Coordinates of C-alpha atoms and ligand atoms in Angstrom, one line a residue:
M1 CA 0.0 0.0 0.0
E2 CA 1.2 3.5 -0.8
F3 CA 0.9 6.4 1.6
E4 CA 0.9 10.1 1.3
A5 CA 1.7 12.8 3.8
V6 CA -0.5 15.7 4.7
I7 CA 1.1 18.7 6.4
G8 CA -0.3 22.0 7.8
L9 CA 2.0 24.6 9.2
E10 CA 1.5 27.2 12.0
V11 CA 4.2 29.8 11.6
H12 CA 5.0 32.6 14.1
V13 CA 6.6 35.7 12.7
Q14 CA 8.0 38.2 15.2
L15 CA 7.3 41.7 14.0
S16 CA 10.2 44.0 13.9
T17 CA 8.5 47.0 15.6
Q18 CA 10.6 49.1 17.9
S19 CA 8.2 48.6 20.9
K20 CA 6.1 45.8 22.2
L21 CA 2.4 45.1 21.2
F22 CA 0.7 46.8 24.2
C23 CA 3.4 48.9 25.9
S24 CA 6.4 51.1 24.9
C25 CA 9.1 48.6 26.1
S26 CA 11.8 47.9 23.6
T27 CA 11.8 44.7 21.6
K28 CA 15.6 44.6 21.1
F29 CA 17.0 41.0 21.1
G30 CA 19.7 39.9 23.4
S31 CA 19.5 42.5 26.1
H32 CA 20.2 41.8 29.8
P33 CA 17.3 39.7 31.1
N34 CA 14.3 41.6 32.4
S35 CA 15.8 45.0 31.4
Q36 CA 12.9 45.6 28.9
I37 CA 9.8 45.1 31.0
C38 CA 7.1 47.3 32.6
P39 CA 3.9 46.8 34.6
I40 CA 1.9 46.3 31.4
C41 CA 4.0 43.5 29.8
T42 CA 4.5 41.8 33.2
G43 CA 0.7 41.8 33.8
Q44 CA 0.4 43.9 37.0
P45 CA -3.1 44.5 38.2
G46 CA -4.8 47.7 37.1
V47 CA -2.7 48.4 34.0
L48 CA -4.3 49.2 30.6
P49 CA -2.8 47.8 27.4
V50 CA -2.9 50.0 24.2
I51 CA -2.3 48.4 20.8
N52 CA 0.7 49.3 18.8
K53 CA -0.5 50.7 15.4
K54 CA 2.7 49.8 13.7
A55 CA 2.2 46.1 14.5
V56 CA -1.3 46.2 13.0
E57 CA 0.1 47.9 9.9
Y58 CA 2.8 45.3 9.6
A59 CA 0.3 42.5 10.0
L60 CA -1.9 44.1 7.3
K61 CA 1.1 44.4 5.0
L62 CA 1.6 40.6 5.1
A63 CA -2.1 39.8 4.9
L64 CA -2.6 42.0 1.8
A65 CA 0.6 40.7 0.2
L66 CA -0.8 37.1 0.6
G67 CA -4.2 38.0 -0.8
C68 CA -6.1 37.4 2.5
K69 CA -9.5 38.8 3.2
I70 CA -9.1 41.5 5.8
N71 CA -11.7 41.7 8.6
L72 CA -12.4 45.4 9.0
Y73 CA -13.5 44.6 12.5
S74 CA -11.5 42.3 14.6
V75 CA -11.1 41.6 18.3
M76 CA -8.2 40.8 20.7
A77 CA -9.0 37.8 23.0
R78 CA -7.6 36.3 26.1
K79 CA -6.2 32.8 25.8
H80 CA -5.9 31.4 29.2
Y81 CA -3.3 29.0 30.4
F82 CA -0.8 28.7 33.2
Y83 CA 2.9 28.7 32.5
P84 CA 5.8 30.4 34.4
D85 CA 6.8 32.4 31.3
L86 CA 3.3 33.9 31.1
P87 CA 3.0 36.5 33.9
K88 CA -0.7 37.3 33.3
N89 CA -1.7 33.6 33.0
Y90 CA -3.3 34.5 29.7
Q91 CA -1.9 35.5 26.4
I92 CA -3.6 38.3 24.4
S93 CA -4.3 36.8 21.0
Q94 CA -7.2 36.7 18.5
Y95 CA -9.8 34.0 18.4
D96 CA -13.1 34.0 16.4
L97 CA -12.4 37.4 14.8
P98 CA -8.9 37.4 13.5
L99 CA -7.3 40.2 11.5
A100 CA -7.3 38.3 8.2
E101 CA -8.6 35.0 6.7
G102 CA -7.9 33.0 3.6
G103 CA -5.1 34.0 1.2
E104 CA -2.3 31.8 -0.1
V105 CA 1.5 31.3 -0.4
E106 CA 2.7 30.4 -3.8
I107 CA 5.7 28.0 -3.7
E108 CA 8.0 26.6 -6.2
V109 CA 9.6 23.1 -5.8
N110 CA 11.8 21.7 -8.5
G111 CA 10.3 24.2 -11.0
N112 CA 6.7 23.2 -10.1
R113 CA 4.5 26.0 -8.8
R114 CA 1.7 25.4 -6.2
R115 CA -0.5 27.6 -4.2
I116 CA -0.9 26.7 -0.5
G117 CA -4.1 28.0 1.0
L118 CA -4.1 29.8 4.4
T119 CA -6.8 29.5 7.1
R120 CA -6.0 32.8 8.9
I121 CA -3.5 35.3 10.1
H122 CA -3.8 36.8 13.5
L123 CA -2.0 39.1 15.8
E124 CA -0.8 38.0 19.3
E125 CA 1.8 38.7 22.0
D126 CA 4.8 36.6 22.7
A127 CA 5.5 34.9 26.0
G128 CA 8.7 35.2 28.0
K129 CA 11.6 32.7 28.1
L130 CA 12.6 30.2 30.7
V131 CA 16.3 29.7 31.2
H132 CA 17.3 26.3 32.6
D133 CA 20.6 25.4 34.2
E134 CA 21.1 21.7 34.9
N135 CA 23.2 22.4 37.9
L136 CA 20.6 24.5 39.7
P137 CA 17.5 23.3 41.5
Y138 CA 15.5 26.1 39.9
S139 CA 15.0 28.0 36.6
Y140 CA 15.2 31.6 35.6
V141 CA 12.6 33.5 33.7
D142 CA 13.3 36.4 31.3
F143 CA 10.3 38.6 30.5
N144 CA 12.0 40.7 27.8
R145 CA 10.2 38.8 25.1
T146 CA 6.8 39.0 26.9
G147 CA 4.5 41.2 24.8
V148 CA 6.6 41.3 21.7
P149 CA 4.2 41.3 18.7
L150 CA 3.8 38.1 16.7
L151 CA 1.8 37.1 13.7
E152 CA 0.5 33.6 13.6
I153 CA 0.0 32.3 10.0
V154 CA -2.0 29.1 9.8
S155 CA -1.8 27.1 6.6
K156 CA -4.5 24.7 5.4
P157 CA -3.5 21.0 5.3
E158 CA -2.4 21.3 1.7
I159 CA 1.3 20.6 1.9
Y160 CA 2.3 17.1 0.8
S161 CA 6.0 16.7 1.4
P162 CA 8.8 18.0 3.7
E163 CA 10.4 19.7 0.7
E164 CA 7.1 21.7 0.1
A165 CA 6.9 22.5 3.8
V166 CA 10.5 24.0 3.7
S167 CA 9.7 25.8 0.5
F168 CA 6.6 27.3 2.2
L169 CA 8.7 28.6 5.1
K170 CA 11.5 29.9 2.8
T171 CA 9.0 31.7 0.7
L172 CA 7.3 33.2 3.7
R173 CA 10.6 34.2 5.1
S174 CA 11.6 35.9 1.9
I175 CA 8.3 37.8 1.8
V176 CA 8.4 39.1 5.4
R177 CA 11.9 40.3 4.7
Y178 CA 10.8 42.0 1.5
L179 CA 8.0 43.7 3.4
G180 CA 10.5 44.8 6.1
I181 CA 8.2 43.5 8.9
C182 CA 10.4 40.7 10.3
D183 CA 14.1 39.9 10.2
G184 CA 13.4 36.2 9.5
N185 CA 16.2 35.1 11.9
M186 CA 15.2 31.5 12.8
E187 CA 18.1 31.1 15.3
E188 CA 16.9 34.0 17.4
G189 CA 13.3 32.8 17.1
S190 CA 12.0 35.6 14.9
L191 CA 10.5 32.9 12.6
R192 CA 9.2 29.8 14.3
C193 CA 7.1 26.9 13.1
D194 CA 5.0 24.1 14.4
A195 CA 4.2 21.5 11.9
N196 CA 1.1 19.2 11.9
V197 CA 1.5 16.0 9.9
S198 CA -0.6 13.0 9.2
V199 CA -0.4 10.2 6.6
R200 CA -3.2 8.5 4.6
P201 CA -3.4 5.8 1.9
K202 CA -2.7 7.4 -1.4
G203 CA -5.8 8.6 -3.2
S204 CA -7.8 8.7 0.1
K205 CA -9.8 11.8 0.7
E206 CA -10.0 11.5 4.4
F207 CA -7.4 12.8 6.7
G208 CA -5.4 10.6 9.0
T209 CA -4.7 11.4 12.7
K210 CA -2.3 14.3 13.0
V211 CA 0.7 14.8 15.2
E212 CA 2.0 18.2 16.0
L213 CA 5.8 18.8 15.9
K214 CA 7.4 21.5 17.9
N215 CA 10.9 22.8 18.6
M216 CA 12.3 23.2 15.2
N217 CA 14.5 26.3 14.6
S218 CA 16.0 25.8 11.2
F219 CA 14.8 24.7 7.8
K220 CA 16.9 21.6 8.1
H221 CA 15.2 20.6 11.4
V222 CA 11.8 21.1 9.8
E223 CA 12.7 18.9 6.9
R224 CA 14.3 16.2 9.0
A225 CA 11.6 16.1 11.7
L226 CA 8.9 15.8 9.1
S227 CA 10.7 13.1 7.2
Y228 CA 11.3 11.1 10.3
E229 CA 7.7 11.6 11.5
I230 CA 6.2 10.5 8.2
R231 CA 8.3 7.3 8.2
R232 CA 7.3 6.6 11.8
Q233 CA 3.6 7.1 11.1
I234 CA 3.7 4.9 7.9
G235 CA 5.6 2.3 9.9
L236 CA 2.8 2.2 12.5
L237 CA 0.0 1.9 9.9
L238 CA 1.9 -0.9 8.1
E239 CA 2.0 -2.8 11.4
G240 CA -1.7 -2.4 11.8
R241 CA -1.2 0.0 14.7
E242 CA -2.7 3.5 15.1
V243 CA -1.2 7.0 15.1
I244 CA -2.0 8.7 18.4
Q245 CA -2.9 12.4 18.3
E246 CA -0.2 14.1 20.3
T247 CA 2.5 16.8 20.4
R248 CA 6.0 15.6 19.7
L249 CA 9.4 17.3 20.1
F250 CA 12.2 17.1 17.5
D251 CA 15.4 16.0 19.1
E252 CA 18.4 17.5 17.3
T253 CA 21.0 14.9 18.6
T254 CA 19.0 11.8 17.7
Q255 CA 17.2 13.4 14.7
T256 CA 14.0 11.7 15.9
T257 CA 10.8 12.9 17.5
H258 CA 9.5 12.0 20.9
P259 CA 6.2 12.6 22.7
M260 CA 5.7 15.8 24.7
R261 CA 2.0 15.8 25.5
G262 CA -1.0 13.8 24.5
K263 CA -4.5 14.9 23.5
E264 CA -5.9 14.3 26.9
E265 CA -3.6 17.2 28.1
A266 CA -5.0 19.5 25.4
H267 CA -5.9 22.8 26.9
D268 CA -9.3 24.4 27.1
Y269 CA -8.2 28.0 26.8
C270 CA -11.5 29.6 27.7
Y271 CA -11.1 32.4 25.1
F272 CA -13.0 35.6 25.6
P273 CA -12.7 39.2 24.3
D274 CA -10.1 41.2 26.3
P275 CA -12.2 43.8 28.1
D276 CA -9.2 46.1 28.5
L277 CA -8.8 46.5 24.7
I278 CA -11.0 48.1 22.2
E279 CA -11.9 46.3 19.0
I280 CA -9.7 47.0 15.9
K281 CA -11.7 48.9 13.3
L282 CA -10.0 49.4 10.0
E283 CA -10.7 52.1 7.4
E284 CA -10.6 51.2 3.8
S285 CA -8.3 54.2 3.1
F286 CA -5.8 52.8 5.6
L287 CA -5.8 49.5 3.7
E288 CA -5.5 51.3 0.4
E289 CA -2.5 53.2 1.6
I290 CA -0.8 50.0 2.8
K291 CA -1.6 48.2 -0.5
R292 CA 0.1 51.0 -2.4
S293 CA 3.2 50.7 -0.3
L294 CA 3.7 47.0 -1.0
P295 CA 6.8 46.1 -3.0
E296 CA 7.0 43.7 -5.9
L297 CA 7.1 40.3 -4.2
P298 CA 9.9 37.8 -4.7
L299 CA 8.3 35.3 -7.1
R300 CA 6.9 38.1 -9.4
R301 CA 10.3 39.7 -9.3
K302 CA 12.0 36.5 -10.2
E303 CA 9.7 36.0 -13.2
R304 CA 10.4 39.6 -14.3
F305 CA 14.2 39.0 -14.0
E306 CA 14.0 35.9 -16.2
R307 CA 11.9 37.7 -18.8
E308 CA 13.5 41.2 -18.8
Y309 CA 17.1 40.3 -18.2
N310 CA 17.1 36.9 -19.9
L311 CA 18.4 35.1 -16.8
S312 CA 17.9 31.4 -15.9
S313 CA 15.4 30.4 -13.3
Y314 CA 18.3 29.6 -11.0
E315 CA 20.0 32.9 -11.5
A316 CA 16.8 35.0 -11.1
G317 CA 15.9 32.9 -8.0
I318 CA 19.1 33.7 -6.2
L319 CA 19.1 37.3 -7.2
T320 CA 15.6 38.0 -6.0
E321 CA 15.5 36.0 -2.7
E322 CA 16.6 39.0 -0.8
K323 CA 15.1 42.4 -1.7
T324 CA 18.4 44.2 -0.9
L325 CA 20.3 42.0 -3.4
A326 CA 17.7 42.4 -6.1
D327 CA 17.7 46.2 -5.6
F328 CA 21.4 46.2 -5.7
F329 CA 21.4 44.3 -9.0
E330 CA 18.9 46.6 -10.6
D331 CA 20.6 49.8 -9.3
T332 CA 23.9 48.5 -10.8
L333 CA 22.1 47.7 -14.1
K334 CA 21.2 51.4 -14.5
I335 CA 24.8 52.3 -14.9
Y336 CA 26.1 49.0 -16.2
P337 CA 23.5 47.6 -18.5
N338 CA 24.9 44.0 -19.0
P339 CA 22.6 41.7 -16.9
K340 CA 24.4 38.5 -17.8
A341 CA 27.9 39.7 -16.8
L342 CA 26.6 41.4 -13.7
S343 CA 24.6 38.3 -12.6
N344 CA 27.7 36.1 -13.1
F345 CA 29.8 38.3 -11.0
I346 CA 27.3 38.7 -8.2
L347 CA 26.5 35.0 -8.1
T348 CA 30.1 34.0 -7.9
E349 CA 32.3 36.7 -6.4
V350 CA 29.9 38.9 -4.4
L351 CA 27.9 36.1 -2.8
R352 CA 31.0 34.1 -1.9
Y353 CA 32.1 37.0 0.3
L354 CA 28.7 37.8 1.7
N355 CA 28.0 34.2 2.6
R356 CA 31.4 33.9 4.2
D357 CA 30.7 36.9 6.4
K358 CA 27.0 35.9 6.8
I359 CA 25.9 39.4 5.9
D360 CA 23.4 41.1 3.6
I361 CA 24.7 43.2 0.7
S362 CA 23.3 46.3 2.4
Q363 CA 25.5 45.6 5.4
S364 CA 28.6 45.5 3.1
K365 CA 30.8 48.3 1.8
L366 CA 29.9 47.5 -1.8
T367 CA 28.1 50.0 -4.0
P368 CA 26.6 49.7 -7.4
A369 CA 29.1 52.3 -8.7
H370 CA 32.0 50.1 -7.6
I371 CA 30.8 46.9 -9.2
A372 CA 29.9 48.8 -12.4
E373 CA 33.3 50.4 -12.6
L374 CA 35.1 47.1 -12.0
L375 CA 33.2 45.3 -14.7
E376 CA 33.7 48.2 -17.1
L377 CA 37.5 48.0 -16.5
V378 CA 37.3 44.3 -17.5
D379 CA 35.2 45.0 -20.6
K380 CA 37.6 47.7 -21.7
E381 CA 40.4 45.2 -21.3
L382 CA 42.1 47.5 -18.8
L383 CA 42.0 44.7 -16.2
S384 CA 41.9 40.9 -16.7
I385 CA 38.9 39.1 -15.1
T386 CA 41.4 37.0 -13.1
L387 CA 43.0 40.1 -11.5
A388 CA 39.6 41.6 -11.1
K389 CA 38.4 38.6 -9.1
Q390 CA 41.6 37.8 -7.2
Q391 CA 43.1 41.1 -6.4
V392 CA 40.8 44.1 -7.0
F393 CA 37.4 42.9 -5.8
P394 CA 38.5 41.5 -2.4
E395 CA 40.0 45.0 -1.7
V396 CA 37.0 46.8 -2.9
Y397 CA 34.9 44.5 -0.7
E398 CA 37.0 44.8 2.4
K399 CA 37.8 48.6 2.3
G400 CA 35.0 50.0 0.2
L401 CA 37.6 51.6 -2.2
S402 CA 36.9 52.3 -5.8
P403 CA 38.4 49.6 -8.2
K404 CA 40.5 52.2 -10.0
R405 CA 42.0 53.3 -6.8
V406 CA 42.9 49.7 -5.8
M407 CA 44.5 49.2 -9.3
E408 CA 46.6 52.3 -8.9
E409 CA 47.7 51.5 -5.4
R410 CA 48.6 47.9 -6.3
G411 CA 50.2 48.9 -9.6
L412 CA 47.8 46.6 -11.4
V413 CA 47.2 48.7 -14.5
Q414 CA 46.9 46.3 -17.4
E415 CA 49.8 46.2 -19.8
S416 CA 48.4 46.8 -23.3
S417 CA 51.4 48.2 -25.0
E418 CA 51.8 46.0 -28.1
E419 CA 55.4 46.7 -28.5
F420 CA 56.3 45.7 -24.9
L421 CA 54.1 42.6 -25.0
R422 CA 55.6 41.5 -28.3
K423 CA 59.0 41.6 -26.6
V424 CA 57.9 39.4 -23.7
C425 CA 56.2 37.0 -26.1
E426 CA 59.4 36.6 -28.1
E427 CA 61.3 36.0 -24.9
V428 CA 58.9 33.2 -23.9
L429 CA 59.1 31.5 -27.3
A430 CA 62.9 31.7 -27.2
E431 CA 62.9 30.1 -23.8
N432 CA 60.7 27.2 -24.9
P433 CA 62.1 26.0 -28.2
Q434 CA 60.8 22.4 -27.8
E435 CA 57.2 23.6 -27.2
V436 CA 57.5 25.8 -30.3
V437 CA 58.5 22.9 -32.4
R438 CA 55.6 20.8 -31.0
Y439 CA 53.2 23.6 -31.6
R440 CA 54.3 24.0 -35.2
G441 CA 54.0 20.2 -35.6
G442 CA 50.3 20.4 -34.8
K443 CA 49.9 20.7 -31.0
K444 CA 47.8 23.8 -31.2
G445 CA 46.7 23.3 -27.6
L446 CA 50.1 24.7 -26.4
L447 CA 48.9 28.2 -27.2
G448 CA 47.5 28.4 -23.7
F449 CA 50.8 27.4 -22.2
F450 CA 52.7 30.3 -23.9
V451 CA 50.0 32.8 -22.9
G452 CA 50.3 31.5 -19.3
Q453 CA 54.1 32.0 -19.4
V454 CA 53.6 35.6 -20.6
M455 CA 51.1 36.3 -17.8
K456 CA 53.6 34.9 -15.3
K457 CA 56.3 37.2 -16.5
T458 CA 54.1 40.2 -16.3
Q459 CA 52.6 39.3 -12.9
G460 CA 49.2 38.8 -14.6
K461 CA 49.2 42.4 -16.0
A462 CA 49.3 41.5 -19.7
N463 CA 46.2 42.0 -21.7
P464 CA 45.4 38.4 -22.5
K465 CA 43.6 39.0 -25.8
L466 CA 46.5 40.9 -27.1
V467 CA 49.0 38.2 -25.9
N468 CA 46.9 35.5 -27.6
K469 CA 47.0 37.5 -30.9
I470 CA 50.7 38.2 -30.7
I471 CA 51.7 34.6 -29.9
A472 CA 49.6 33.2 -32.6
E473 CA 51.1 35.6 -35.1
L474 CA 54.7 34.8 -34.0
L475 CA 54.1 31.1 -34.2
E476 CA 52.5 31.2 -37.6
Q477 CA 55.7 32.9 -39.0
Ligands
ADP1 P1 -6.3 22.2 16.2 O1 -7.7 22.5 16.5 O2 -5.8 20.8 16.7 O3 -5.4 23.3 16.5 P2 -6.6 23.0 13.5 O4 -7.7 22.6 12.7 O5 -6.6 24.4 14.1 O6 -6.2 22.0 14.6 O7 -5.3 23.0 12.6 C1 -4.0 23.3 13.1 C2 -3.0 23.0 11.9 O8 -3.0 21.6 11.6 C3 -3.3 23.7 10.6 O9 -2.1 24.2 10.1 C4 -3.9 22.6 9.8 O10 -3.6 22.8 8.4 C5 -3.2 21.4 10.3 N1 -4.0 20.2 10.2 C6 -5.3 20.0 10.5 N2 -5.6 18.7 10.3 C7 -4.5 18.0 9.8 C8 -4.3 16.7 9.4 N3 -5.2 15.7 9.5 N4 -3.0 16.4 8.9 C9 -2.1 17.4 8.9 N5 -2.3 18.6 9.2 C10 -3.5 19.0 9.7
ZN2 ZN1 6.3 46.7 28.9
MG3 MG1 -5.9 25.5 16.0

């Protein structure tokens, strides 16, 4: 019997507002524990929360970008449960009237496009963080994260493989970064995901019993946890056993999942509208304004890059994954209108350094003017591509200097004097009489060897085209 997996994701996106959802405390990551708290986010009696307009605006940006239906009237609700990282003993979230419903995320896996439907997007506050130390008989709690705004994005169970699940998350990450509403940093928890997964006989319309997977903080974890869980569930069914509905945790060291809590421990959250907060009423004009501010989204931009600049799907995909890189590419094209050469240089040289330093192009010292100048020097044969890559670009990257200046400082100006180069070529031929005989006897492949020798003698400064021409001429004599 063949089985298929059914996956639905619940993604939490931390909004990059300056202040928290209901108070003016900072949301900065990594500060000293409990240095960014106040009576409101620690849930002291008698305080009044006030919603952060920026957070609502950010939420709407995503909802509109994903084509959701916006509820012009929505309500914040209390979700009750007890946990030490939750000082109020309830979390302010949304329940039956969320900010947005429906919409979809368009993904691409191995060149195939699919639209994954969404159930809803709602706004809620984050909880604090427990810090455990094995050597101590107690734990610490840090409330800095308490009250930080989150968006919860719930997908329909329309994802059918771990690869699709990862693609969904990567696409969502790219979109929230394009919109500038979340930094997408999974290690710091700015983007978190719970995955629900079940299996069923292929072709069946009914859903199997689902298991919820938690504790995954990288794309790799999501992929591995889902793959393991799908194998485990199929194994159970093949043995004639049942899948139990439960929450399981992914264990990084064993690469397996293990039970955390069963259905019987499922909470009854006793949701009700938060009486301290007024309902959110949105005006159409506010939505229109946000709609107008939306940037072109990654997949559309990728399509346009393929079409307008004649790039491959692979090239366009990499160039448009980050908005900053796509912007850089197009800004450079304005002054250096050769998309193919520019794309090649960015995909190889520029990305090699950015990836090594784990930074974004906007955090680097590179400017469109510098890259354009560098590639023009190569086009005009004033600099060989080898020297451009090995000596000039690294210095431009590290110091933010202009390529011309680096060339001057390093004495790298290309040697294009035909008279001088002819002399060097003659020297090289004189020093290698056997190779000359072999070349004339038909081993034309030796041309590269001679050119290489000339480059060596000139410390790479010789204009390679010219050298090729001169050597060929001399050997034909
Ligand atoms: P719950 O009430 O247990 O929270 P929901 O219906 O709210 O369940 O769905 C939560 C998530 O689980 C959604 O992302 C949804 O797509 C997914 N989901 C629901 N049923 C299944 C299933 N049978 N298999 C896989 N995922 C599922
Ligand atoms: Zn506060
Ligand atoms: Mg649910």
